[in-house]
Coordinates of C-alpha atoms in Angstrom, one line a residue:
M1344 CA 0.0 0.0 0.0
T1345 CA 0.9 3.6 -0.5
K1346 CA -0.3 6.6 1.5
L1347 CA 0.9 9.8 -0.2
A1348 CA 1.0 12.8 2.1
I1349 CA 2.3 16.4 2.5
G1350 CA 3.8 17.8 5.6
I1351 CA 4.0 21.6 5.8
E1352 CA 6.4 23.4 8.1
L1353 CA 4.6 26.6 9.0
H1354 CA 7.6 28.3 10.5
R1355 CA 9.2 28.1 7.0
C1356 CA 6.2 29.4 5.0
I1357 CA 6.6 33.0 4.0
G1358 CA 3.2 33.5 2.4
C1359 CA 4.5 34.1 -1.1
N1360 CA 1.7 32.1 -2.8
T1361 CA 4.2 30.3 -5.1
C1362 CA 2.4 27.0 -4.2
A1363 CA -1.0 28.4 -5.2
L1364 CA 0.3 29.7 -8.5
A1365 CA 2.4 26.7 -9.3
C1366 CA -0.7 24.5 -8.7
K1367 CA -2.9 26.7 -10.8
M1368 CA -0.4 26.6 -13.8
Q1369 CA 0.3 22.9 -13.5
N1370 CA -3.4 21.9 -13.4
N1371 CA -4.9 24.4 -15.9
V1372 CA -7.1 25.9 -13.1
P1373 CA -9.5 28.6 -14.6
D1374 CA -9.6 32.3 -13.7
G1375 CA -11.2 33.1 -10.4
M1376 CA -10.5 29.7 -8.9
L1377 CA -7.7 28.2 -6.8
W1378 CA -7.1 24.7 -5.6
N1379 CA -4.4 25.8 -3.2
R1380 CA -4.8 28.8 -1.0
V1381 CA -2.6 30.6 1.5
L1382 CA -4.5 32.0 4.5
T1383 CA -3.3 34.2 7.3
E1384 CA -4.1 32.5 10.6
G1385 CA -6.4 34.3 13.0
C1386 CA -7.1 37.1 10.5
E1387 CA -10.0 37.8 8.1
R1388 CA -7.7 39.3 5.4
F1389 CA -4.5 38.0 3.8
D1390 CA -1.3 39.4 5.1
S1391 CA -2.9 40.9 8.2
A1392 CA -1.3 40.3 11.7
E1393 CA -2.5 39.3 15.1
G1394 CA -2.0 41.4 18.2
T1395 CA -1.5 45.1 18.9
Y1396 CA 1.5 47.1 17.6
P1397 CA 4.3 46.6 18.3
N1398 CA 3.5 43.2 19.6
L1399 CA 2.4 41.6 16.3
S1400 CA 2.7 38.1 14.9
R1401 CA 1.8 36.5 11.5
T1402 CA 1.5 32.9 10.5
Y1403 CA 0.5 31.7 7.1
L1404 CA -1.6 28.6 6.6
P1405 CA -1.5 26.9 3.2
L1406 CA -4.7 25.1 2.6
A1407 CA -5.9 22.6 -0.1
C1408 CA -7.6 19.2 -0.1
Q1409 CA -6.4 17.3 2.9
H1410 CA -6.6 13.9 1.2
C1411 CA -8.3 12.4 4.2
E1412 CA -8.2 8.8 5.2
N1413 CA -11.8 9.1 6.1
P1414 CA -13.1 11.7 3.7
A1415 CA -16.4 13.3 4.4
C1416 CA -16.8 14.2 0.7
E1417 CA -16.5 10.6 -0.4
R1418 CA -19.2 9.4 2.0
V1419 CA -21.8 11.9 0.7
C1420 CA -21.1 11.6 -3.1
P1421 CA -24.2 9.9 -4.6
T1422 CA -22.5 8.7 -7.8
G1423 CA -19.1 7.5 -6.6
A1424 CA -17.4 10.3 -8.4
T1425 CA -15.3 11.0 -5.4
Y1426 CA -13.1 8.1 -4.4
K1427 CA -9.8 7.1 -2.6
D1428 CA -7.3 5.6 -5.0
D1429 CA -4.6 3.0 -4.3
K1430 CA -2.1 5.8 -3.5
G1431 CA -4.2 7.2 -0.8
R1432 CA -5.3 10.3 -2.8
V1433 CA -8.9 11.6 -2.8
E1434 CA -9.8 12.0 -6.5
I1435 CA -12.7 12.9 -8.7
D1436 CA -14.1 11.1 -11.7
Y1437 CA -15.3 14.1 -13.7
D1438 CA -17.4 11.9 -15.9
K1439 CA -19.4 10.7 -12.9
C1440 CA -19.8 14.1 -11.2
I1441 CA -23.3 15.5 -11.5
G1442 CA -22.5 18.8 -9.8
C1443 CA -24.8 18.3 -6.8
R1444 CA -22.2 19.9 -4.6
M1445 CA -22.9 17.6 -1.7
C1446 CA -19.1 17.0 -1.4
M1447 CA -18.5 20.8 -1.3
A1448 CA -21.0 21.1 1.6
A1449 CA -19.5 18.1 3.5
C1450 CA -15.8 19.1 3.3
P1451 CA -14.9 20.8 6.6
Y1452 CA -11.8 22.4 4.9
N1453 CA -13.7 24.3 2.2
A1454 CA -11.2 22.7 -0.2
R1455 CA -13.5 22.1 -3.2
T1456 CA -14.5 24.5 -6.0
F1457 CA -17.4 24.3 -8.5
N1458 CA -17.5 25.3 -12.1
W1459 CA -20.6 27.5 -12.2
N1460 CA -19.7 28.7 -15.7
D1461 CA -17.7 27.7 -18.7
P1462 CA -14.1 27.9 -17.6
V1463 CA -12.3 31.1 -18.7
R1464 CA -8.5 31.6 -18.8
A1465 CA -6.8 34.9 -19.3
T1466 CA -4.5 33.3 -21.8
G1467 CA -7.4 32.4 -24.1
A1468 CA -6.1 28.8 -24.1
S1469 CA -5.3 25.9 -21.8
Y1470 CA -2.0 25.8 -20.1
G1471 CA 0.1 23.5 -17.8
D1472 CA 0.4 19.7 -18.0
A1473 CA -1.3 18.4 -21.1
R1474 CA -2.1 15.1 -19.2
V1475 CA -4.4 16.9 -16.8
P1476 CA -8.0 16.5 -17.8
E1477 CA -10.0 19.7 -18.5
R1478 CA -13.1 20.2 -16.3
A1479 CA -16.3 21.4 -17.8
R1480 CA -19.1 23.6 -16.4
G1481 CA -21.1 21.9 -13.7
V1482 CA -18.4 19.7 -12.1
M1483 CA -16.4 19.9 -8.9
E1484 CA -12.7 20.2 -8.9
K1485 CA -9.9 20.3 -6.3
C1486 CA -6.3 19.4 -5.5
T1487 CA -5.4 16.0 -6.9
L1488 CA -1.9 15.8 -5.4
C1489 CA -0.8 16.4 -9.0
K1490 CA -2.0 12.9 -9.9
E1491 CA -0.2 13.0 -13.3
R1492 CA 3.1 13.9 -11.7
T1493 CA 2.9 11.6 -8.6
D1494 CA 1.8 8.7 -10.7
E1495 CA 5.2 9.0 -12.3
G1496 CA 7.0 9.2 -9.0
D1497 CA 7.4 13.0 -9.1
E1498 CA 6.5 15.6 -6.5
P1499 CA 3.4 17.7 -6.6
M1500 CA 4.2 21.1 -8.2
C1501 CA 3.5 23.0 -5.0
V1502 CA 6.2 21.0 -3.3
R1503 CA 8.7 21.3 -6.2
C1504 CA 8.3 25.1 -6.4
C1505 CA 8.2 26.2 -2.8
P1506 CA 11.2 28.5 -2.4
A1507 CA 11.3 28.1 1.4
D1508 CA 11.3 24.3 1.3
A1509 CA 8.3 24.4 3.6
R1510 CA 6.6 21.3 2.0
I1511 CA 7.7 17.7 2.4
F1512 CA 6.1 15.0 0.2
G1513 CA 6.2 11.3 0.5
D1514 CA 4.7 8.0 1.5
L1515 CA 3.4 7.7 5.1
D1516 CA 3.4 3.9 4.7
D1517 CA 7.2 4.1 4.4
P1518 CA 8.5 4.7 8.0
D1519 CA 11.8 5.9 6.7
S1520 CA 10.5 8.5 4.3
A1521 CA 11.1 12.2 5.1
V1522 CA 7.4 12.9 5.5
S1523 CA 7.0 10.0 7.9
R1524 CA 9.9 11.2 10.0
L1525 CA 8.6 14.7 10.0
R1526 CA 5.2 13.5 11.2
R1527 CA 6.6 11.2 13.9
D1528 CA 9.4 13.4 15.3
Q1529 CA 8.2 17.0 15.0
G1530 CA 4.8 17.2 16.8
A1531 CA 2.6 17.3 13.7
E1532 CA -0.9 18.7 13.8
V1533 CA -3.8 18.2 11.5
L1534 CA -6.7 20.6 10.9
L1535 CA -10.0 20.0 12.6
E1536 CA -8.9 16.7 14.2
D1537 CA -12.3 16.4 16.0
K1538 CA -14.0 15.9 12.6
G1539 CA -12.5 12.4 12.4
T1540 CA -11.5 12.8 8.8
R1541 CA -7.8 11.9 9.5
P1542 CA -6.1 14.2 7.0
Q1543 CA -2.9 13.1 5.2
V1544 CA -1.8 16.7 5.0
F1545 CA -0.3 17.8 8.3
Y1546 CA 1.4 20.9 9.8
V1547 CA 4.5 21.5 11.9
R1548 CA 4.9 24.7 13.8

């Protein structure tokens, strides 16, 4: 078995949004939509700060699909369009998706986006990896852990492009992998642990 995962070292994240843009370009994500977002913890607006001057602090929180072991989105999908694959990724079969948005409502991480309209791209054409399937109006989409890349043993583009080396990718079923060691040795946290979804994306402060 394989259980692909990403560990994110929050003390390294500089909030540059390279991960979000690299993901967008790799996966041909339309205008007005992101699969990967960078939030500012404890703040309503990006790049805000917590506290009162001069005692301020700022922590960025990269957020995308958590590729949960027990995904709420999969449980509510009426057609089986959302599924866990043999590498532990949560994926979407776009041909089976009927656009009911039950998965969108069930996801506690707000990690899914919906194509309300025909996709528009500022370039006037598709871009990124030609192996990535295009999504039409009326279907859900989200982070796939760069399925086309990770199927070939490569890293997701967000991991490859992070200038601060804040992201570690690997197989949690391999106890000697860098991602397993990070999770085991560095006090890893997951988001909304009380929801019981058991995310395969985790954070280290």
